PDB file of C-alpha atoms and ligand atoms in Angstrom:
ATOM      1  CA  MET Y  25     100.777  80.435 171.405  1.00  0.00           C
ATOM      2  CA  ILE Y  26      98.187  82.546 173.260  1.00  0.00           C
ATOM      3  CA  GLN Y  27     100.390  82.283 176.358  1.00  0.00           C
ATOM      4  CA  LYS Y  28     103.334  83.709 174.399  1.00  0.00           C
ATOM      5  CA  ALA Y  29     101.221  86.695 173.346  1.00  0.00           C
ATOM      6  CA  ILE Y  30     100.180  87.178 176.988  1.00  0.00           C
ATOM      7  CA  ASP Y  31     103.828  87.029 178.105  1.00  0.00           C
ATOM      8  CA  ILE Y  32     104.852  89.658 175.532  1.00  0.00           C
ATOM      9  CA  LEU Y  33     102.055  91.993 176.615  1.00  0.00           C
ATOM     10  CA  LYS Y  34     102.833  91.443 180.308  1.00  0.00           C
ATOM     11  CA  SER Y  35     106.403  92.572 179.745  1.00  0.00           C
ATOM     12  CA  SER Y  36     105.301  95.660 177.757  1.00  0.00           C
ATOM     13  CA  LYS Y  37     104.558  99.183 178.913  1.00  0.00           C
ATOM     14  CA  SER Y  38     103.204 100.594 175.666  1.00  0.00           C
ATOM     15  CA  VAL Y  39     100.879  98.986 173.113  1.00  0.00           C
ATOM     16  CA  PHE Y  40      99.990  99.915 169.529  1.00  0.00           C
ATOM     17  CA  VAL Y  41      96.928  98.244 167.990  1.00  0.00           C
ATOM     18  CA  LEU Y  42      95.988  98.142 164.293  1.00  0.00           C
ATOM     19  CA  THR Y  43      92.514  96.903 163.397  1.00  0.00           C
ATOM     20  CA  GLY Y  44      90.620  96.158 160.188  1.00  0.00           C
ATOM     21  CA  ALA Y  45      87.179  95.068 159.055  1.00  0.00           C
ATOM     22  CA  GLY Y  46      87.478  91.602 160.674  1.00  0.00           C
ATOM     23  CA  ILE Y  47      87.184  93.221 164.123  1.00  0.00           C
ATOM     24  CA  SER Y  48      83.618  94.290 163.276  1.00  0.00           C
ATOM     25  CA  ALA Y  49      82.660  91.068 161.441  1.00  0.00           C
ATOM     26  CA  GLU Y  50      81.209  89.512 164.600  1.00  0.00           C
ATOM     27  CA  SER Y  51      79.001  92.620 164.949  1.00  0.00           C
ATOM     28  CA  GLY Y  52      77.471  91.716 161.558  1.00  0.00           C
ATOM     29  CA  VAL Y  53      79.298  94.417 159.575  1.00  0.00           C
ATOM     30  CA  PRO Y  54      80.429  92.971 156.214  1.00  0.00           C
ATOM     31  CA  THR Y  55      84.179  92.906 155.527  1.00  0.00           C
ATOM     32  CA  PHE Y  56      85.662  94.010 152.204  1.00  0.00           C
ATOM     33  CA  ARG Y  57      87.235  90.933 150.714  1.00  0.00           C
ATOM     34  CA  ASP Y  58      85.195  88.052 152.153  1.00  0.00           C
ATOM     35  CA  ALA Y  59      82.271  86.614 150.201  1.00  0.00           C
ATOM     36  CA  ASP Y  60      79.828  88.734 152.226  1.00  0.00           C
ATOM     37  CA  GLY Y  61      81.653  91.881 151.063  1.00  0.00           C
ATOM     38  CA  LEU Y  62      79.603  91.712 147.868  1.00  0.00           C
ATOM     39  CA  TRP Y  63      76.654  94.103 147.559  1.00  0.00           C
ATOM     40  CA  LYS Y  64      74.175  93.802 144.648  1.00  0.00           C
ATOM     41  CA  ASN Y  65      76.940  91.966 142.756  1.00  0.00           C
ATOM     42  CA  TYR Y  66      79.362  94.883 143.152  1.00  0.00           C
ATOM     43  CA  SER Y  67      82.650  94.255 144.864  1.00  0.00           C
ATOM     44  CA  ALA Y  68      83.281  96.565 147.817  1.00  0.00           C
ATOM     45  CA  THR Y  69      86.758  97.403 146.603  1.00  0.00           C
ATOM     46  CA  ASP Y  70      85.381  98.539 143.196  1.00  0.00           C
ATOM     47  CA  LEU Y  71      82.916 100.914 144.870  1.00  0.00           C
ATOM     48  CA  ALA Y  72      85.516 102.467 147.197  1.00  0.00           C
ATOM     49  CA  THR Y  73      87.145 104.567 144.484  1.00  0.00           C
ATOM     50  CA  PRO Y  74      86.877 108.205 143.329  1.00  0.00           C
ATOM     51  CA  GLU Y  75      86.246 106.868 139.802  1.00  0.00           C
ATOM     52  CA  ALA Y  76      83.176 104.896 140.941  1.00  0.00           C
ATOM     53  CA  PHE Y  77      81.800 108.030 142.649  1.00  0.00           C
ATOM     54  CA  ALA Y  78      82.452 110.230 139.589  1.00  0.00           C
ATOM     55  CA  ARG Y  79      80.741 107.637 137.363  1.00  0.00           C
ATOM     56  CA  ASN Y  80      77.728 107.016 139.554  1.00  0.00           C
ATOM     57  CA  PRO Y  81      77.464 109.011 142.805  1.00  0.00           C
ATOM     58  CA  ALA Y  82      73.915 107.716 143.455  1.00  0.00           C
ATOM     59  CA  LEU Y  83      75.123 104.106 143.413  1.00  0.00           C
ATOM     60  CA  VAL Y  84      78.056 104.815 145.722  1.00  0.00           C
ATOM     61  CA  TRP Y  85      75.846 106.810 148.124  1.00  0.00           C
ATOM     62  CA  GLU Y  86      73.275 103.979 148.112  1.00  0.00           C
ATOM     63  CA  TRP Y  87      76.056 101.598 149.177  1.00  0.00           C
ATOM     64  CA  TYR Y  88      77.284 103.942 151.945  1.00  0.00           C
ATOM     65  CA  HIS Y  89      73.743 104.512 153.226  1.00  0.00           C
ATOM     66  CA  TRP Y  90      73.147 100.748 153.236  1.00  0.00           C
ATOM     67  CA  ARG Y  91      76.345 100.253 155.233  1.00  0.00           C
ATOM     68  CA  GLN Y  92      75.378 103.070 157.629  1.00  0.00           C
ATOM     69  CA  SER Y  93      72.047 101.360 158.295  1.00  0.00           C
ATOM     70  CA  ILE Y  94      73.815  98.052 159.118  1.00  0.00           C
ATOM     71  CA  ILE Y  95      76.320  99.792 161.401  1.00  0.00           C
ATOM     72  CA  LEU Y  96      73.630 101.829 163.188  1.00  0.00           C
ATOM     73  CA  LYS Y  97      71.748  98.627 163.992  1.00  0.00           C
ATOM     74  CA  ALA Y  98      74.941  96.785 165.020  1.00  0.00           C
ATOM     75  CA  ALA Y  99      76.599  96.780 168.438  1.00  0.00           C
ATOM     76  CA  PRO Y 100      80.259  96.482 169.435  1.00  0.00           C
ATOM     77  CA  ASN Y 101      81.316  92.853 169.980  1.00  0.00           C
ATOM     78  CA  PRO Y 102      83.672  91.170 172.506  1.00  0.00           C
ATOM     79  CA  ALA Y 103      86.705  92.056 170.339  1.00  0.00           C
ATOM     80  CA  HIS Y 104      85.936  95.795 170.599  1.00  0.00           C
ATOM     81  CA  TYR Y 105      85.341  95.482 174.354  1.00  0.00           C
ATOM     82  CA  ALA Y 106      88.566  93.492 174.871  1.00  0.00           C
ATOM     83  CA  LEU Y 107      90.484  96.392 173.272  1.00  0.00           C
ATOM     84  CA  VAL Y 108      88.756  98.818 175.665  1.00  0.00           C
ATOM     85  CA  GLU Y 109      90.007  96.690 178.585  1.00  0.00           C
ATOM     86  CA  LEU Y 110      93.473  96.428 177.020  1.00  0.00           C
ATOM     87  CA  GLU Y 111      93.714 100.228 176.855  1.00  0.00           C
ATOM     88  CA  LYS Y 112      92.907 100.448 180.591  1.00  0.00           C
ATOM     89  CA  LYS Y 113      95.872  98.209 181.438  1.00  0.00           C
ATOM     90  CA  PHE Y 114      98.527 100.373 179.737  1.00  0.00           C
ATOM     91  CA  SER Y 115      99.550 103.956 180.400  1.00  0.00           C
ATOM     92  CA  THR Y 116     100.526 104.432 176.752  1.00  0.00           C
ATOM     93  CA  PHE Y 117      98.162 102.987 174.180  1.00  0.00           C
ATOM     94  CA  LEU Y 118      97.134 103.832 170.628  1.00  0.00           C
ATOM     95  CA  LEU Y 119      94.484 102.151 168.508  1.00  0.00           C
ATOM     96  CA  LEU Y 120      94.790 102.862 164.789  1.00  0.00           C
ATOM     97  CA  THR Y 121      91.773 101.585 162.883  1.00  0.00           C
ATOM     98  CA  GLN Y 122      91.164 101.266 159.165  1.00  0.00           C
ATOM     99  CA  ASN Y 123      87.457 100.950 159.948  1.00  0.00           C
ATOM    100  CA  VAL Y 124      85.040 103.797 159.347  1.00  0.00           C
ATOM    101  CA  ASP Y 125      82.254 102.366 161.534  1.00  0.00           C
ATOM    102  CA  ASN Y 126      82.853 104.143 164.886  1.00  0.00           C
ATOM    103  CA  LEU Y 127      82.417 100.851 166.770  1.00  0.00           C
ATOM    104  CA  HIS Y 128      85.687 101.206 168.731  1.00  0.00           C
ATOM    105  CA  ARG Y 129      84.519 104.568 170.119  1.00  0.00           C
ATOM    106  CA  ARG Y 130      81.024 103.243 170.764  1.00  0.00           C
ATOM    107  CA  ALA Y 131      82.603 100.391 172.781  1.00  0.00           C
ATOM    108  CA  GLY Y 132      84.549 102.925 174.877  1.00  0.00           C
ATOM    109  CA  SER Y 133      88.048 103.035 173.370  1.00  0.00           C
ATOM    110  CA  GLN Y 134      89.605 106.456 174.026  1.00  0.00           C
ATOM    111  CA  ASN Y 135      92.831 106.843 172.124  1.00  0.00           C
ATOM    112  CA  VAL Y 136      91.589 105.957 168.626  1.00  0.00           C
ATOM    113  CA  LEU Y 137      92.866 107.238 165.293  1.00  0.00           C
ATOM    114  CA  GLU Y 138      90.948 106.637 162.053  1.00  0.00           C
ATOM    115  CA  LEU Y 139      93.146 106.052 159.010  1.00  0.00           C
ATOM    116  CA  HIS Y 140      90.367 105.826 156.406  1.00  0.00           C
ATOM    117  CA  GLY Y 141      87.900 108.421 157.724  1.00  0.00           C
ATOM    118  CA  ASN Y 142      84.429 107.963 159.163  1.00  0.00           C
ATOM    119  CA  ILE Y 143      81.248 106.801 157.443  1.00  0.00           C
ATOM    120  CA  PHE Y 144      79.137 109.206 159.536  1.00  0.00           C
ATOM    121  CA  ARG Y 145      80.786 112.287 158.010  1.00  0.00           C
ATOM    122  CA  ALA Y 146      80.424 113.830 154.554  1.00  0.00           C
ATOM    123  CA  ARG Y 147      82.570 116.372 152.711  1.00  0.00           C
ATOM    124  CA  CYS Y 148      81.446 118.988 150.178  1.00  0.00           C
ATOM    125  CA  LEU Y 149      83.067 118.664 146.778  1.00  0.00           C
ATOM    126  CA  SER Y 150      82.555 122.417 146.165  1.00  0.00           C
ATOM    127  CA  CYS Y 151      83.474 124.196 149.414  1.00  0.00           C
ATOM    128  CA  GLY Y 152      85.295 121.376 151.280  1.00  0.00           C
ATOM    129  CA  ASN Y 153      83.098 121.720 154.372  1.00  0.00           C
ATOM    130  CA  VAL Y 154      83.054 118.535 156.496  1.00  0.00           C
ATOM    131  CA  GLN Y 155      79.788 117.746 158.264  1.00  0.00           C
ATOM    132  CA  GLU Y 156      78.072 114.982 160.181  1.00  0.00           C
ATOM    133  CA  HIS Y 157      75.981 112.795 157.912  1.00  0.00           C
ATOM    134  CA  THR Y 158      73.853 110.049 159.447  1.00  0.00           C
ATOM    135  CA  ILE Y 159      70.763 108.632 157.809  1.00  0.00           C
ATOM    136  CA  ASP Y 160      67.609 107.417 159.520  1.00  0.00           C
ATOM    137  CA  PRO Y 161      68.115 103.648 159.086  1.00  0.00           C
ATOM    138  CA  ASP Y 162      64.368 103.031 158.799  1.00  0.00           C
ATOM    139  CA  ASN Y 163      63.776 105.461 155.946  1.00  0.00           C
ATOM    140  CA  GLU Y 164      65.041 105.122 152.411  1.00  0.00           C
ATOM    141  CA  VAL Y 165      67.170 108.000 151.098  1.00  0.00           C
ATOM    142  CA  ASN Y 166      66.261 109.033 147.563  1.00  0.00           C
ATOM    143  CA  ASN Y 167      68.167 112.251 146.878  1.00  0.00           C
ATOM    144  CA  LEU Y 168      71.874 112.803 146.527  1.00  0.00           C
ATOM    145  CA  PRO Y 169      73.085 114.595 149.677  1.00  0.00           C
ATOM    146  CA  THR Y 170      74.065 118.226 149.149  1.00  0.00           C
ATOM    147  CA  CYS Y 171      75.803 120.920 151.203  1.00  0.00           C
ATOM    148  CA  SER Y 172      74.261 124.250 152.286  1.00  0.00           C
ATOM    149  CA  CYS Y 173      76.305 125.750 149.402  1.00  0.00           C
ATOM    150  CA  SER Y 174      74.369 123.270 147.166  1.00  0.00           C
ATOM    151  CA  GLY Y 175      77.576 121.423 146.257  1.00  0.00           C
ATOM    152  CA  LEU Y 176      77.530 117.619 146.090  1.00  0.00           C
ATOM    153  CA  LEU Y 177      78.584 115.853 149.296  1.00  0.00           C
ATOM    154  CA  ARG Y 178      80.760 112.738 149.282  1.00  0.00           C
ATOM    155  CA  PRO Y 179      81.485 110.311 152.131  1.00  0.00           C
ATOM    156  CA  ASP Y 180      84.406 111.642 154.233  1.00  0.00           C
ATOM    157  CA  VAL Y 181      86.404 108.451 153.808  1.00  0.00           C
ATOM    158  CA  VAL Y 182      89.632 107.567 152.022  1.00  0.00           C
ATOM    159  CA  TRP Y 183      89.196 105.732 148.722  1.00  0.00           C
ATOM    160  CA  PHE Y 184      91.837 103.889 146.707  1.00  0.00           C
ATOM    161  CA  GLY Y 185      94.331 106.258 145.119  1.00  0.00           C
ATOM    162  CA  GLU Y 186      93.558 109.020 147.630  1.00  0.00           C
ATOM    163  CA  PRO Y 187      96.039 110.242 150.237  1.00  0.00           C
ATOM    164  CA  ILE Y 188      95.505 109.137 153.810  1.00  0.00           C
ATOM    165  CA  PRO Y 189      95.305 111.873 156.499  1.00  0.00           C
ATOM    166  CA  GLN Y 190      98.939 112.819 157.063  1.00  0.00           C
ATOM    167  CA  ASP Y 191      98.454 113.894 160.701  1.00  0.00           C
ATOM    168  CA  VAL Y 192      96.975 110.485 161.570  1.00  0.00           C
ATOM    169  CA  TRP Y 193      99.784 108.652 159.779  1.00  0.00           C
ATOM    170  CA  GLN Y 194     102.517 110.764 161.387  1.00  0.00           C
ATOM    171  CA  GLN Y 195     101.071 110.339 164.895  1.00  0.00           C
ATOM    172  CA  SER Y 196     100.852 106.578 164.300  1.00  0.00           C
ATOM    173  CA  LEU Y 197     104.482 106.327 163.151  1.00  0.00           C
ATOM    174  CA  THR Y 198     105.663 108.450 166.081  1.00  0.00           C
ATOM    175  CA  PHE Y 199     103.806 106.168 168.500  1.00  0.00           C
ATOM    176  CA  LEU Y 200     105.078 103.033 166.736  1.00  0.00           C
ATOM    177  CA  ASN Y 201     108.665 104.276 167.119  1.00  0.00           C
ATOM    178  CA  GLN Y 202     108.450 104.290 170.909  1.00  0.00           C
ATOM    179  CA  THR Y 203     106.111 101.377 171.621  1.00  0.00           C
ATOM    180  CA  ASP Y 204     106.975  97.857 172.855  1.00  0.00           C
ATOM    181  CA  VAL Y 205     104.405  95.768 171.012  1.00  0.00           C
ATOM    182  CA  ALA Y 206     102.104  96.002 167.986  1.00  0.00           C
ATOM    183  CA  LEU Y 207      98.891  93.952 167.994  1.00  0.00           C
ATOM    184  CA  ILE Y 208      97.321  93.609 164.530  1.00  0.00           C
ATOM    185  CA  SER Y 209      93.835  92.167 164.199  1.00  0.00           C
ATOM    186  CA  GLY Y 210      91.122  91.628 161.593  1.00  0.00           C
ATOM    187  CA  THR Y 211      92.956  93.025 158.594  1.00  0.00           C
ATOM    188  CA  SER Y 212      93.866  91.254 155.357  1.00  0.00           C
ATOM    189  CA  GLY Y 213      97.121  93.211 155.315  1.00  0.00           C
ATOM    190  CA  ILE Y 214      96.975  94.069 151.636  1.00  0.00           C
ATOM    191  CA  VAL Y 215      95.965  97.740 151.670  1.00  0.00           C
ATOM    192  CA  TRP Y 216      98.748 100.287 151.929  1.00  0.00           C
ATOM    193  CA  PRO Y 217      99.982 102.130 153.880  1.00  0.00           C
ATOM    194  CA  ALA Y 218      98.438 100.194 156.845  1.00  0.00           C
ATOM    195  CA  ALA Y 219      99.965  97.010 155.397  1.00  0.00           C
ATOM    196  CA  ALA Y 220     103.440  98.457 156.021  1.00  0.00           C
ATOM    197  CA  ILE Y 221     102.958  98.605 159.797  1.00  0.00           C
ATOM    198  CA  PRO Y 222     104.017  95.034 160.706  1.00  0.00           C
ATOM    199  CA  GLU Y 223     107.269  95.404 158.765  1.00  0.00           C
ATOM    200  CA  LEU Y 224     107.944  98.881 160.168  1.00  0.00           C
ATOM    201  CA  ALA Y 225     107.391  97.484 163.663  1.00  0.00           C
ATOM    202  CA  LYS Y 226     109.729  94.554 163.065  1.00  0.00           C
ATOM    203  CA  LYS Y 227     112.440  96.849 161.711  1.00  0.00           C
ATOM    204  CA  GLY Y 228     112.090  98.964 164.846  1.00  0.00           C
ATOM    205  CA  GLY Y 229     112.603  95.898 167.074  1.00  0.00           C
ATOM    206  CA  ILE Y 230     108.992  95.951 168.292  1.00  0.00           C
ATOM    207  CA  LYS Y 231     107.240  92.671 169.139  1.00  0.00           C
ATOM    208  CA  THR Y 232     104.333  91.862 166.808  1.00  0.00           C
ATOM    209  CA  ILE Y 233     101.193  89.777 167.403  1.00  0.00           C
ATOM    210  CA  GLU Y 234      98.510  89.028 164.783  1.00  0.00           C
ATOM    211  CA  VAL Y 235      94.979  87.802 165.485  1.00  0.00           C
ATOM    212  CA  ASN Y 236      93.032  86.810 162.360  1.00  0.00           C
ATOM    213  CA  LEU Y 237      90.604  84.109 161.224  1.00  0.00           C
ATOM    214  CA  GLU Y 238      93.112  83.020 158.618  1.00  0.00           C
ATOM    215  CA  SER Y 239      96.705  83.348 157.518  1.00  0.00           C
ATOM    216  CA  THR Y 240      97.512  86.694 155.811  1.00  0.00           C
ATOM    217  CA  PRO Y 241     100.602  88.277 154.191  1.00  0.00           C
ATOM    218  CA  ILE Y 242     101.283  89.655 157.695  1.00  0.00           C
ATOM    219  CA  SER Y 243     101.467  86.166 159.271  1.00  0.00           C
ATOM    220  CA  PRO Y 244     105.039  85.277 158.163  1.00  0.00           C
ATOM    221  CA  ILE Y 245     106.322  88.673 159.360  1.00  0.00           C
ATOM    222  CA  VAL Y 246     104.949  88.740 162.911  1.00  0.00           C
ATOM    223  CA  ASP Y 247     106.415  87.119 166.032  1.00  0.00           C
ATOM    224  CA  ILE Y 248     103.124  85.441 166.923  1.00  0.00           C
ATOM    225  CA  SER Y 249     100.225  84.702 164.583  1.00  0.00           C
ATOM    226  CA  LEU Y 250      97.032  83.503 166.265  1.00  0.00           C
ATOM    227  CA  GLN Y 251      94.276  82.099 164.058  1.00  0.00           C
ATOM    228  CA  GLY Y 252      90.665  82.347 165.178  1.00  0.00           C
ATOM    229  CA  LYS Y 253      87.908  84.856 165.877  1.00  0.00           C
ATOM    230  CA  ALA Y 254      89.066  88.160 167.324  1.00  0.00           C
ATOM    231  CA  GLY Y 255      85.933  88.137 169.520  1.00  0.00           C
ATOM    232  CA  GLU Y 256      87.184  84.941 171.164  1.00  0.00           C
ATOM    233  CA  ILE Y 257      90.986  85.310 171.162  1.00  0.00           C
ATOM    234  CA  LEU Y 258      91.280  88.966 172.249  1.00  0.00           C
ATOM    235  CA  PRO Y 259      89.122  88.528 175.396  1.00  0.00           C
ATOM    236  CA  GLN Y 260      91.130  85.381 176.297  1.00  0.00           C
ATOM    237  CA  ILE Y 261      94.366  87.392 176.074  1.00  0.00           C
ATOM    238  CA  VAL Y 262      93.124  90.464 177.929  1.00  0.00           C
ATOM    239  CA  GLN Y 263      91.531  88.469 180.779  1.00  0.00           C
ATOM    240  CA  LYS Y 264      94.950  87.011 181.666  1.00  0.00           C
ATOM    241  CA  LEU Y 265      96.870  90.309 181.787  1.00  0.00           C
TER     242      LEU Y 265
HETATM  243  C1  BJW L  14      88.557  88.253 161.006  1.00  0.00           C
HETATM  244  C2  BJW L  14      87.270  87.949 161.443  1.00  0.00           C
HETATM  245  C3  BJW L  14      87.102  87.704 162.810  1.00  0.00           C
HETATM  246  C4  BJW L  14      87.175  88.321 159.314  1.00  0.00           C
HETATM  247  N1  BJW L  14      88.156  87.751 163.621  1.00  0.00           N
HETATM  248  N2  BJW L  14      89.584  88.281 161.821  1.00  0.00           N
HETATM  249  C5  BJW L  14     100.749  98.560 144.983  1.00  0.00           C
HETATM  250  C6  BJW L  14     101.639  98.593 146.043  1.00  0.00           C
HETATM  251  C7  BJW L  14     101.433  99.453 147.116  1.00  0.00           C
HETATM  252  C8  BJW L  14     100.329 100.289 147.165  1.00  0.00           C
HETATM  253  C9  BJW L  14      99.449 100.239 146.105  1.00  0.00           C
HETATM  254  C10 BJW L  14      99.664  99.405 145.025  1.00  0.00           C
HETATM  255  N3  BJW L  14      98.645  99.586 144.163  1.00  0.00           N
HETATM  256  C11 BJW L  14      97.796 100.507 144.671  1.00  0.00           C
HETATM  257  C12 BJW L  14      98.281 100.922 145.867  1.00  0.00           C
HETATM  258  C13 BJW L  14      97.689 101.897 146.778  1.00  0.00           C
HETATM  259  C14 BJW L  14      96.421 101.427 147.441  1.00  0.00           C
HETATM  260  C15 BJW L  14      96.507  99.960 147.850  1.00  0.00           C
HETATM  261  O1  BJW L  14      96.979  99.617 148.922  1.00  0.00           O
HETATM  262  N4  BJW L  14      96.019  99.056 147.037  1.00  0.00           N
HETATM  263  C16 BJW L  14      96.110  97.641 147.335  1.00  0.00           C
HETATM  264  C17 BJW L  14      94.788  96.965 147.056  1.00  0.00           C
HETATM  265  C18 BJW L  14      97.268  97.050 146.578  1.00  0.00           C
HETATM  266  N5  BJW L  14      96.294 102.270 148.622  1.00  0.00           N
HETATM  267  C19 BJW L  14      95.768 103.477 148.533  1.00  0.00           C
HETATM  268  O2  BJW L  14      95.327 103.912 147.487  1.00  0.00           O
HETATM  269  C20 BJW L  14      95.780 104.310 149.786  1.00  0.00           C
HETATM  270  N6  BJW L  14      96.272 105.595 149.498  1.00  0.00           N
HETATM  271  C21 BJW L  14      97.523 105.777 149.018  1.00  0.00           C
HETATM  272  O3  BJW L  14      98.306 104.878 148.840  1.00  0.00           O
HETATM  273  O4  BJW L  14      97.799 107.091 148.774  1.00  0.00           O
HETATM  274  C22 BJW L  14      98.977 107.424 148.044  1.00  0.00           C
HETATM  275  C23 BJW L  14      98.786 108.853 147.574  1.00  0.00           C
HETATM  276  C24 BJW L  14      99.649 109.822 148.019  1.00  0.00           C
HETATM  277  C25 BJW L  14      99.485 111.141 147.575  1.00  0.00           C
HETATM  278  C26 BJW L  14      98.444 111.441 146.694  1.00  0.00           C
HETATM  279  C27 BJW L  14      97.574 110.460 146.269  1.00  0.00           C
HETATM  280  C28 BJW L  14      97.741 109.153 146.709  1.00  0.00           C
HETATM  281  C29 BJW L  14      94.358 104.516 150.298  1.00  0.00           C
HETATM  282  C30 BJW L  14      93.702 103.228 150.708  1.00  0.00           C
HETATM  283  C31 BJW L  14      92.245 103.501 151.075  1.00  0.00           C
HETATM  284  C32 BJW L  14      91.482 102.218 151.356  1.00  0.00           C
HETATM  285  N7  BJW L  14      90.081 102.535 151.475  1.00  0.00           N
HETATM  286  C33 BJW L  14      89.146 101.507 151.883  1.00  0.00           C
HETATM  287  C34 BJW L  14      87.709 102.111 151.881  1.00  0.00           C
HETATM  288  C35 BJW L  14      87.538 103.024 153.086  1.00  0.00           C
HETATM  289  C36 BJW L  14      86.171 103.626 153.162  1.00  0.00           C
HETATM  290  C37 BJW L  14      85.090 102.595 153.365  1.00  0.00           C
HETATM  291  O5  BJW L  14      85.072 101.870 154.362  1.00  0.00           O
HETATM  292  O6  BJW L  14      84.231 102.527 152.503  1.00  0.00           O
HETATM  293  O7  BJW L  14      89.486 101.051 153.191  1.00  0.00           O
HETATM  294  S1  BJW L  14      89.216 100.025 150.891  1.00  0.00           S
HETATM  295  C38 BJW L  14      89.052  98.903 152.235  1.00  0.00           C
HETATM  296  O8  BJW L  14      90.292  98.192 152.488  1.00  0.00           O
HETATM  297  C39 BJW L  14      88.829  99.783 153.458  1.00  0.00           C
HETATM  298  C40 BJW L  14      89.557  99.019 154.517  1.00  0.00           C
HETATM  299  O9  BJW L  14      89.829  99.872 155.620  1.00  0.00           O
HETATM  300  C41 BJW L  14      90.785  98.532 153.786  1.00  0.00           C
HETATM  301  C42 BJW L  14      91.459  97.358 154.430  1.00  0.00           C
HETATM  302  O10 BJW L  14      90.614  96.267 154.496  1.00  0.00           O
HETATM  303  P1  BJW L  14      90.646  95.347 155.795  1.00  0.00           P
HETATM  304  O11 BJW L  14      90.244  96.115 156.964  1.00  0.00           O
HETATM  305  O12 BJW L  14      91.957  94.661 155.857  1.00  0.00           O
HETATM  306  O13 BJW L  14      89.445  94.336 155.479  1.00  0.00           O
HETATM  307  P2  BJW L  14      89.392  93.018 154.581  1.00  0.00           P
HETATM  308  O14 BJW L  14      87.985  92.754 154.254  1.00  0.00           O
HETATM  309  O15 BJW L  14      90.350  93.091 153.454  1.00  0.00           O
HETATM  310  O16 BJW L  14      89.941  91.863 155.523  1.00  0.00           O
HETATM  311  C43 BJW L  14      89.243  91.419 156.657  1.00  0.00           C
HETATM  312  C44 BJW L  14      90.143  90.488 157.416  1.00  0.00           C
HETATM  313  O17 BJW L  14      89.509  90.150 158.622  1.00  0.00           O
HETATM  314  C45 BJW L  14      90.434  89.181 156.684  1.00  0.00           C
HETATM  315  O18 BJW L  14      91.830  88.925 156.768  1.00  0.00           O
HETATM  316  C46 BJW L  14      89.646  88.137 157.483  1.00  0.00           C
HETATM  317  O19 BJW L  14      90.311  86.877 157.540  1.00  0.00           O
HETATM  318  C47 BJW L  14      89.611  88.761 158.837  1.00  0.00           C
HETATM  319  N8  BJW L  14      88.469  88.386 159.664  1.00  0.00           N
HETATM  320  N9  BJW L  14      86.408  87.927 160.374  1.00  0.00           N
HETATM  321  C48 BJW L  14      89.379  87.972 163.118  1.00  0.00           C
HETATM  322  N10 BJW L  14      85.858  87.373 163.336  1.00  0.00           N
HETATM  323 ZN1   ZN L  15      79.631 123.180 150.346  1.00  0.00          ZN
END
């Protein structure tokens, strides 16, 4: 099966990649829906909502600061680096990530779009100003972060029920319309609109390859579904191109 994925990529000129939390799992960053996605008995998907923030901003900020500290101490893994090498082999390449952890950029990927924002930015609820927001991972944060206008800051990420950045989505669809192959890795394929990408690709006659630890709702849709660690399978593919 790996050979088939290699053959598809070898006959392609343009590649679209969609990644999710599983790509960063081997860096030690918890995913959302696996058992390690739980934090202090809260489910990650319950905390990633505007309602959770309105109810208890201190709790939600504590979770984001905890995640920042893990990400700051983590390093990109072989899956991130394989995607850097993949980009070098194609003249047209786009990596759309649902991750907010910056690890693709830290690895060296160039053409990256973030669908769900970035954990190292915050946005003011009063004036809308977007600013960098990175904690010192060795020091506990006690106060709620505020803007220079004294408004409350929130993480500049996309929570459930919130619109995704339309420019990012439009650029992704435009790229998808003219690409040869879509490689989808480390995502459970249940969060929309990213979950629509495999089907959109298929409808557009684009070849689709999935790399995931387990079978997902995407698996029956794609041309090739490879099960295993992204940090092992992606380097094996890229080495042979
Ligand atoms: C490995 C591995 C290894 C592990 N190697 N693999 C019904 C139908 C359609 C839509 C909806 C619906 N009901 C509600 C909706 C909408 C909702 C949605 O999709 N809900 C679903 C749960 C059903 N979507 C939205 O609300 C989106 N917005 C929207 O629709 O807007 C409409 C609108 C328009 C106009 C006005 C207002 C609204 C927004 C979605 C935002 C998602 N946000 C989060 C948080 C981001 C910030 C943060 O990080 O804190 O994004 S939630 C979370 O899920 C995060 C992730 O990016 C996203 C996807 O998760 P991902 O990446 O797939 O991770 P996991 O953990 O689920 O899976 C990991 C996978 O990796 C697993 O498969 C493992 O097997 C695998 N794996 N180790 C390879 N080593
Ligand atoms: Zn402000």
